[in-house]
């Protein structure tokens, strides 16, 4: 997948903050699919702060897809999320990141 240029990345990141849960979830998924490490911080913030469990779950998935160890502290914290689906997505993301690191 081609990484977005700066303007596109910022546009997608803005969608994480505004709109309904579908818009925010799709933005998180798009950022994860991009694999762009510049998306880690906004996704970590979304995982930690968004009030919608579906958005937090999408953010956890996206962080796993990007696969960077910088996301691990936030994902470990999300293991204690109030929602079981968010917890499961966080665990899968942690596993993805750890297995990606082992393959290097």
CSV table of N, CA and C in Angstrom, one decimal:
chain,number,residue,atom,x,y,z
A,1,UNK,N,0.9,-1.2,0.0
A,1,UNK,CA,0.0,0.0,0.0
A,1,UNK,C,0.9,1.2,0.0
A,2,UNK,N,0.6,2.2,-0.8
A,2,UNK,CA,1.3,3.4,-0.9
A,2,UNK,C,1.1,4.3,0.3
A,3,UNK,N,2.1,4.9,0.8
A,3,UNK,CA,2.0,5.7,2.0
A,3,UNK,C,1.4,7.1,1.5
A,4,UNK,N,0.5,7.7,2.3
A,4,UNK,CA,-0.1,8.9,1.9
A,4,UNK,C,1.0,10.1,2.1
A,5,UNK,N,0.8,11.1,1.2
A,5,UNK,CA,1.7,12.3,1.4
A,5,UNK,C,1.2,13.0,2.6
A,6,UNK,N,1.9,14.0,3.0
A,6,UNK,CA,1.6,14.8,4.3
A,6,UNK,C,0.2,15.3,4.3
A,7,UNK,N,-0.2,15.9,3.2
A,7,UNK,CA,-1.6,16.5,3.2
A,7,UNK,C,-2.7,15.4,3.4
A,8,UNK,N,-2.5,14.3,2.7
A,8,UNK,CA,-3.5,13.2,2.8
A,8,UNK,C,-3.5,12.7,4.2
A,9,UNK,N,-2.3,12.5,4.7
A,9,UNK,CA,-2.2,11.9,6.1
A,9,UNK,C,-2.9,12.8,7.1
A,10,UNK,N,-2.6,14.1,7.0
A,10,UNK,CA,-3.3,15.1,7.9
A,10,UNK,C,-4.8,15.1,7.7
A,11,UNK,N,-5.3,14.9,6.5
A,11,UNK,CA,-6.7,14.9,6.3
A,11,UNK,C,-7.3,13.7,7.0
A,12,UNK,N,-6.7,12.5,6.8
A,12,UNK,CA,-7.2,11.3,7.4
A,12,UNK,C,-7.1,11.4,9.0
A,13,UNK,N,-6.0,12.0,9.5
A,13,UNK,CA,-5.9,12.1,10.9
A,13,UNK,C,-7.0,13.0,11.5
A,14,UNK,N,-7.3,14.1,10.7
A,14,UNK,CA,-8.4,15.0,11.2
A,14,UNK,C,-9.8,14.2,11.3
A,15,UNK,N,-9.9,13.2,10.4
A,15,UNK,CA,-11.2,12.4,10.5
A,15,UNK,C,-11.2,11.5,11.7
A,16,UNK,N,-10.1,11.3,12.4
A,16,UNK,CA,-10.1,10.5,13.6
A,16,UNK,C,-10.8,11.4,14.8
A,17,UNK,N,-10.7,12.7,14.6
A,17,UNK,CA,-11.2,13.6,15.7
A,17,UNK,C,-12.6,14.1,15.5
A,18,UNK,N,-13.1,14.0,14.3
A,18,UNK,CA,-14.4,14.6,14.0
A,18,UNK,C,-15.3,13.6,13.2
A,19,UNK,N,-16.6,13.7,13.5
A,19,UNK,CA,-17.5,12.9,12.8
A,19,UNK,C,-18.1,11.8,13.6
A,20,UNK,N,-18.9,10.9,13.0
A,20,UNK,CA,-19.5,9.8,13.7
A,20,UNK,C,-18.5,8.7,13.8
A,21,UNK,N,-18.9,7.6,14.5
A,21,UNK,CA,-18.0,6.5,14.8
A,21,UNK,C,-17.5,5.8,13.5
A,22,UNK,N,-18.4,5.8,12.5
A,22,UNK,CA,-18.0,5.1,11.2
A,22,UNK,C,-16.9,5.9,10.5
A,23,UNK,N,-17.0,7.2,10.5
A,23,UNK,CA,-16.0,8.0,9.9
A,23,UNK,C,-14.6,7.9,10.6
A,24,UNK,N,-14.7,7.9,11.9
A,24,UNK,CA,-13.5,7.8,12.7
A,24,UNK,C,-12.9,6.4,12.6
A,25,UNK,N,-13.7,5.4,12.6
A,25,UNK,CA,-13.2,4.0,12.4
A,25,UNK,C,-12.6,3.8,11.1
A,26,UNK,N,-13.2,4.3,10.0
A,26,UNK,CA,-12.7,4.1,8.7
A,26,UNK,C,-11.3,4.9,8.6
A,27,UNK,N,-11.2,6.0,9.2
A,27,UNK,CA,-10.0,6.8,9.2
A,27,UNK,C,-8.9,5.9,9.9
A,28,UNK,N,-9.2,5.3,11.0
A,28,UNK,CA,-8.2,4.5,11.7
A,28,UNK,C,-7.8,3.3,10.8
A,29,UNK,N,-8.7,2.7,10.2
A,29,UNK,CA,-8.4,1.6,9.3
A,29,UNK,C,-7.5,2.0,8.1
A,30,UNK,N,-7.9,3.2,7.6
A,30,UNK,CA,-7.1,3.7,6.4
A,30,UNK,C,-5.6,4.0,6.9
A,31,UNK,N,-5.5,4.5,8.1
A,31,UNK,CA,-4.1,4.8,8.6
A,31,UNK,C,-3.4,3.5,8.8
A,32,UNK,N,-4.1,2.5,9.4
A,32,UNK,CA,-3.4,1.2,9.6
A,32,UNK,C,-3.0,0.6,8.3
A,33,UNK,N,-3.9,0.6,7.3
A,33,UNK,CA,-3.5,0.1,6.0
A,33,UNK,C,-2.4,0.8,5.3
A,34,UNK,N,-2.2,2.1,5.6
A,34,UNK,CA,-1.1,2.8,5.0
A,34,UNK,C,0.2,2.4,5.5
A,35,UNK,N,0.3,1.8,6.8
A,35,UNK,CA,1.5,1.4,7.4
A,35,UNK,C,2.4,2.6,7.7
A,36,UNK,N,1.9,3.7,7.7
A,36,UNK,CA,2.7,4.9,7.9
A,36,UNK,C,3.0,5.2,9.4
A,37,UNK,N,4.2,5.2,9.8
A,37,UNK,CA,4.5,5.4,11.2
A,37,UNK,C,4.1,6.7,11.7
A,38,UNK,N,4.0,7.7,10.9
A,38,UNK,CA,3.5,9.0,11.3
A,38,UNK,C,2.1,9.0,11.9
A,39,UNK,N,1.4,7.9,11.7
A,39,UNK,CA,0.0,7.7,12.2
A,39,UNK,C,0.0,7.2,13.6
A,40,UNK,N,1.1,6.7,14.1
A,40,UNK,CA,1.1,6.0,15.4
A,40,UNK,C,0.6,7.0,16.5
A,41,UNK,N,1.1,8.1,16.6
A,41,UNK,CA,0.7,9.0,17.7
A,41,UNK,C,-0.8,9.4,17.7
A,42,UNK,N,-1.3,9.8,16.5
A,42,UNK,CA,-2.8,10.0,16.5
A,42,UNK,C,-3.6,8.8,16.8
A,43,UNK,N,-3.2,7.6,16.4
A,43,UNK,CA,-3.9,6.4,16.7
A,43,UNK,C,-3.8,6.1,18.2
A,44,UNK,N,-2.7,6.3,18.8
A,44,UNK,CA,-2.5,6.0,20.2
A,44,UNK,C,-3.5,7.0,21.0
A,45,UNK,N,-3.5,8.2,20.6
A,45,UNK,CA,-4.4,9.2,21.2
A,45,UNK,C,-5.9,8.7,21.1
A,46,UNK,N,-6.2,8.3,19.9
A,46,UNK,CA,-7.6,7.8,19.6
A,46,UNK,C,-7.9,6.6,20.5
A,47,UNK,N,-7.0,5.7,20.6
A,47,UNK,CA,-7.2,4.5,21.4
A,47,UNK,C,-7.4,4.8,22.9
A,48,UNK,N,-6.6,5.8,23.3
A,48,UNK,CA,-6.7,6.2,24.7
A,48,UNK,C,-7.9,7.1,25.1
A,49,UNK,N,-8.3,7.9,24.1
A,49,UNK,CA,-9.2,9.0,24.5
A,49,UNK,C,-10.6,8.9,23.8
A,50,UNK,N,-10.8,8.2,22.8
A,50,UNK,CA,-12.1,8.2,22.1
A,50,UNK,C,-13.2,7.5,23.0
A,51,UNK,N,-14.3,8.1,23.0
A,51,UNK,CA,-15.4,7.6,23.8
A,51,UNK,C,-16.2,6.4,23.2
A,52,UNK,N,-15.9,6.1,22.0
A,52,UNK,CA,-16.7,5.0,21.3
A,52,UNK,C,-15.8,3.8,21.2
A,53,UNK,N,-16.3,2.7,21.7
A,53,UNK,CA,-15.6,1.5,21.8
A,53,UNK,C,-15.2,1.0,20.4
A,54,UNK,N,-16.1,1.2,19.4
A,54,UNK,CA,-15.8,0.8,18.0
A,54,UNK,C,-14.6,1.5,17.4
A,55,UNK,N,-14.5,2.8,17.8
A,55,UNK,CA,-13.4,3.6,17.3
A,55,UNK,C,-12.1,3.1,18.0
A,56,UNK,N,-12.2,2.9,19.3
A,56,UNK,CA,-11.0,2.4,20.0
A,56,UNK,C,-10.5,1.0,19.4
A,57,UNK,N,-11.5,0.2,19.1
A,57,UNK,CA,-11.1,-1.1,18.6
A,57,UNK,C,-10.4,-1.0,17.2
A,58,UNK,N,-10.9,-0.1,16.4
A,58,UNK,CA,-10.3,0.2,15.1
A,58,UNK,C,-8.9,0.7,15.2
A,59,UNK,N,-8.7,1.6,16.2
A,59,UNK,CA,-7.4,2.2,16.4
A,59,UNK,C,-6.4,1.1,16.9
A,60,UNK,N,-6.9,0.2,17.7
A,60,UNK,CA,-6.0,-0.9,18.2
A,60,UNK,C,-5.6,-1.8,17.0
A,61,UNK,N,-6.6,-2.1,16.1
A,61,UNK,CA,-6.3,-2.9,15.0
A,61,UNK,C,-5.3,-2.2,14.1
A,62,UNK,N,-5.5,-0.9,13.9
A,62,UNK,CA,-4.6,-0.1,13.0
A,62,UNK,C,-3.2,-0.1,13.5
A,63,UNK,N,-3.0,0.0,14.8
A,63,UNK,CA,-1.7,0.0,15.4
A,63,UNK,C,-1.0,-1.3,15.2
A,64,UNK,N,-1.8,-2.4,15.3
A,64,UNK,CA,-1.2,-3.7,15.1
A,64,UNK,C,-0.8,-3.9,13.6
A,65,UNK,N,-1.6,-3.3,12.7
A,65,UNK,CA,-1.3,-3.4,11.3
A,65,UNK,C,0.0,-2.6,11.0
A,66,UNK,N,0.2,-1.5,11.6
A,66,UNK,CA,1.4,-0.7,11.4
A,66,UNK,C,2.6,-1.5,12.0
A,67,UNK,N,2.4,-2.1,13.2
A,67,UNK,CA,3.4,-3.0,13.7
A,67,UNK,C,4.6,-2.4,14.3
A,68,UNK,N,4.5,-1.2,14.9
A,68,UNK,CA,5.6,-0.5,15.5
A,68,UNK,C,5.6,-0.6,17.0
A,69,UNK,N,6.7,-0.9,17.6
A,69,UNK,CA,6.8,-1.1,19.1
A,69,UNK,C,6.4,0.1,19.9
A,70,UNK,N,6.5,1.3,19.3
A,70,UNK,CA,6.1,2.5,20.0
A,70,UNK,C,4.7,2.5,20.4
A,71,UNK,N,3.8,1.6,19.8
A,71,UNK,CA,2.4,1.5,20.2
A,71,UNK,C,2.2,0.6,21.4
A,72,UNK,N,3.2,-0.2,21.8
A,72,UNK,CA,3.0,-1.2,22.8
A,72,UNK,C,2.5,-0.7,24.1
A,73,UNK,N,3.0,0.4,24.7
A,73,UNK,CA,2.5,0.9,26.0
A,73,UNK,C,1.0,1.2,25.9
A,74,UNK,N,0.5,1.9,24.9
A,74,UNK,CA,-0.9,2.2,24.8
A,74,UNK,C,-1.7,0.9,24.6
A,75,UNK,N,-1.2,0.0,23.8
A,75,UNK,CA,-1.9,-1.2,23.6
A,75,UNK,C,-2.0,-2.0,24.9
A,76,UNK,N,-1.0,-2.1,25.6
A,76,UNK,CA,-1.0,-2.8,26.9
A,76,UNK,C,-2.0,-2.1,27.9
A,77,UNK,N,-2.1,-0.8,27.9
A,77,UNK,CA,-3.1,-0.1,28.7
A,77,UNK,C,-4.5,-0.5,28.2
A,78,UNK,N,-4.6,-0.6,26.9
A,78,UNK,CA,-6.0,-0.9,26.4
A,78,UNK,C,-6.4,-2.4,26.7
A,79,UNK,N,-5.5,-3.2,27.2
A,79,UNK,CA,-5.9,-4.5,27.7
A,79,UNK,C,-6.9,-4.4,28.9
A,80,UNK,N,-6.9,-3.2,29.5
A,80,UNK,CA,-7.8,-3.0,30.6
A,80,UNK,C,-9.0,-2.1,30.3
A,81,UNK,N,-9.2,-1.9,29.0
A,81,UNK,CA,-10.3,-1.2,28.5
A,81,UNK,C,-11.6,-1.8,29.0
A,82,UNK,N,-12.6,-1.0,29.2
A,82,UNK,CA,-13.9,-1.4,29.7
A,82,UNK,C,-14.6,-2.4,28.7
A,83,UNK,N,-14.2,-2.3,27.5
A,83,UNK,CA,-14.9,-3.1,26.5
A,83,UNK,C,-14.1,-4.3,26.1
A,84,UNK,N,-14.7,-5.5,26.1
A,84,UNK,CA,-13.9,-6.8,25.8
A,84,UNK,C,-13.4,-6.8,24.3
A,85,UNK,N,-14.1,-6.2,23.4
A,85,UNK,CA,-13.7,-6.2,22.0
A,85,UNK,C,-12.4,-5.3,21.8
A,86,UNK,N,-12.4,-4.3,22.5
A,86,UNK,CA,-11.2,-3.4,22.5
A,86,UNK,C,-10.0,-4.2,23.1
A,87,UNK,N,-10.3,-4.8,24.2
A,87,UNK,CA,-9.2,-5.6,24.9
A,87,UNK,C,-8.7,-6.7,23.9
A,88,UNK,N,-9.6,-7.4,23.2
A,88,UNK,CA,-9.2,-8.4,22.3
A,88,UNK,C,-8.4,-7.9,21.1
A,89,UNK,N,-8.8,-6.7,20.6
A,89,UNK,CA,-8.1,-6.1,19.5
A,89,UNK,C,-6.7,-5.6,19.9
A,90,UNK,N,-6.6,-5.1,21.1
A,90,UNK,CA,-5.3,-4.7,21.7
A,90,UNK,C,-4.4,-5.9,21.8
A,91,UNK,N,-4.9,-7.0,22.3
A,91,UNK,CA,-4.1,-8.2,22.4
A,91,UNK,C,-3.6,-8.7,21.1
A,92,UNK,N,-4.5,-8.8,20.1
A,92,UNK,CA,-4.1,-9.2,18.8
A,92,UNK,C,-3.0,-8.3,18.2
A,93,UNK,N,-3.2,-7.0,18.4
A,93,UNK,CA,-2.2,-6.0,17.9
A,93,UNK,C,-0.8,-6.2,18.6
A,94,UNK,N,-0.8,-6.4,19.9
A,94,UNK,CA,0.4,-6.7,20.6
A,94,UNK,C,1.1,-8.0,20.0
A,95,UNK,N,0.3,-9.0,19.8
A,95,UNK,CA,0.8,-10.2,19.2
A,95,UNK,C,1.4,-10.0,17.8
A,96,UNK,N,0.7,-9.2,17.0
A,96,UNK,CA,1.2,-8.8,15.7
A,96,UNK,C,2.6,-8.1,15.8
A,97,UNK,N,2.7,-7.2,16.7
A,97,UNK,CA,3.9,-6.4,16.8
A,97,UNK,C,5.0,-7.3,17.3
A,98,UNK,N,4.8,-8.1,18.2
A,98,UNK,CA,5.8,-9.0,18.8
A,98,UNK,C,6.3,-10.0,17.7
A,99,UNK,N,5.3,-10.6,16.9
A,99,UNK,CA,5.7,-11.5,15.9
A,99,UNK,C,6.5,-10.9,14.8
A,100,UNK,N,6.1,-9.6,14.5
A,100,UNK,CA,6.8,-8.9,13.4
A,100,UNK,C,8.3,-8.6,13.9
A,101,UNK,N,8.4,-8.3,15.1
A,101,UNK,CA,9.8,-8.1,15.7
A,101,UNK,C,10.6,-9.3,15.6
A,102,UNK,N,10.0,-10.5,15.9
A,102,UNK,CA,10.8,-11.7,15.9
A,102,UNK,C,11.2,-12.1,14.5
A,103,UNK,N,10.5,-11.8,13.5
A,103,UNK,CA,10.8,-12.1,12.1
A,103,UNK,C,12.0,-11.3,11.6
A,104,UNK,N,12.3,-10.3,12.2
A,104,UNK,CA,13.4,-9.4,11.7
A,104,UNK,C,14.8,-10.0,12.0
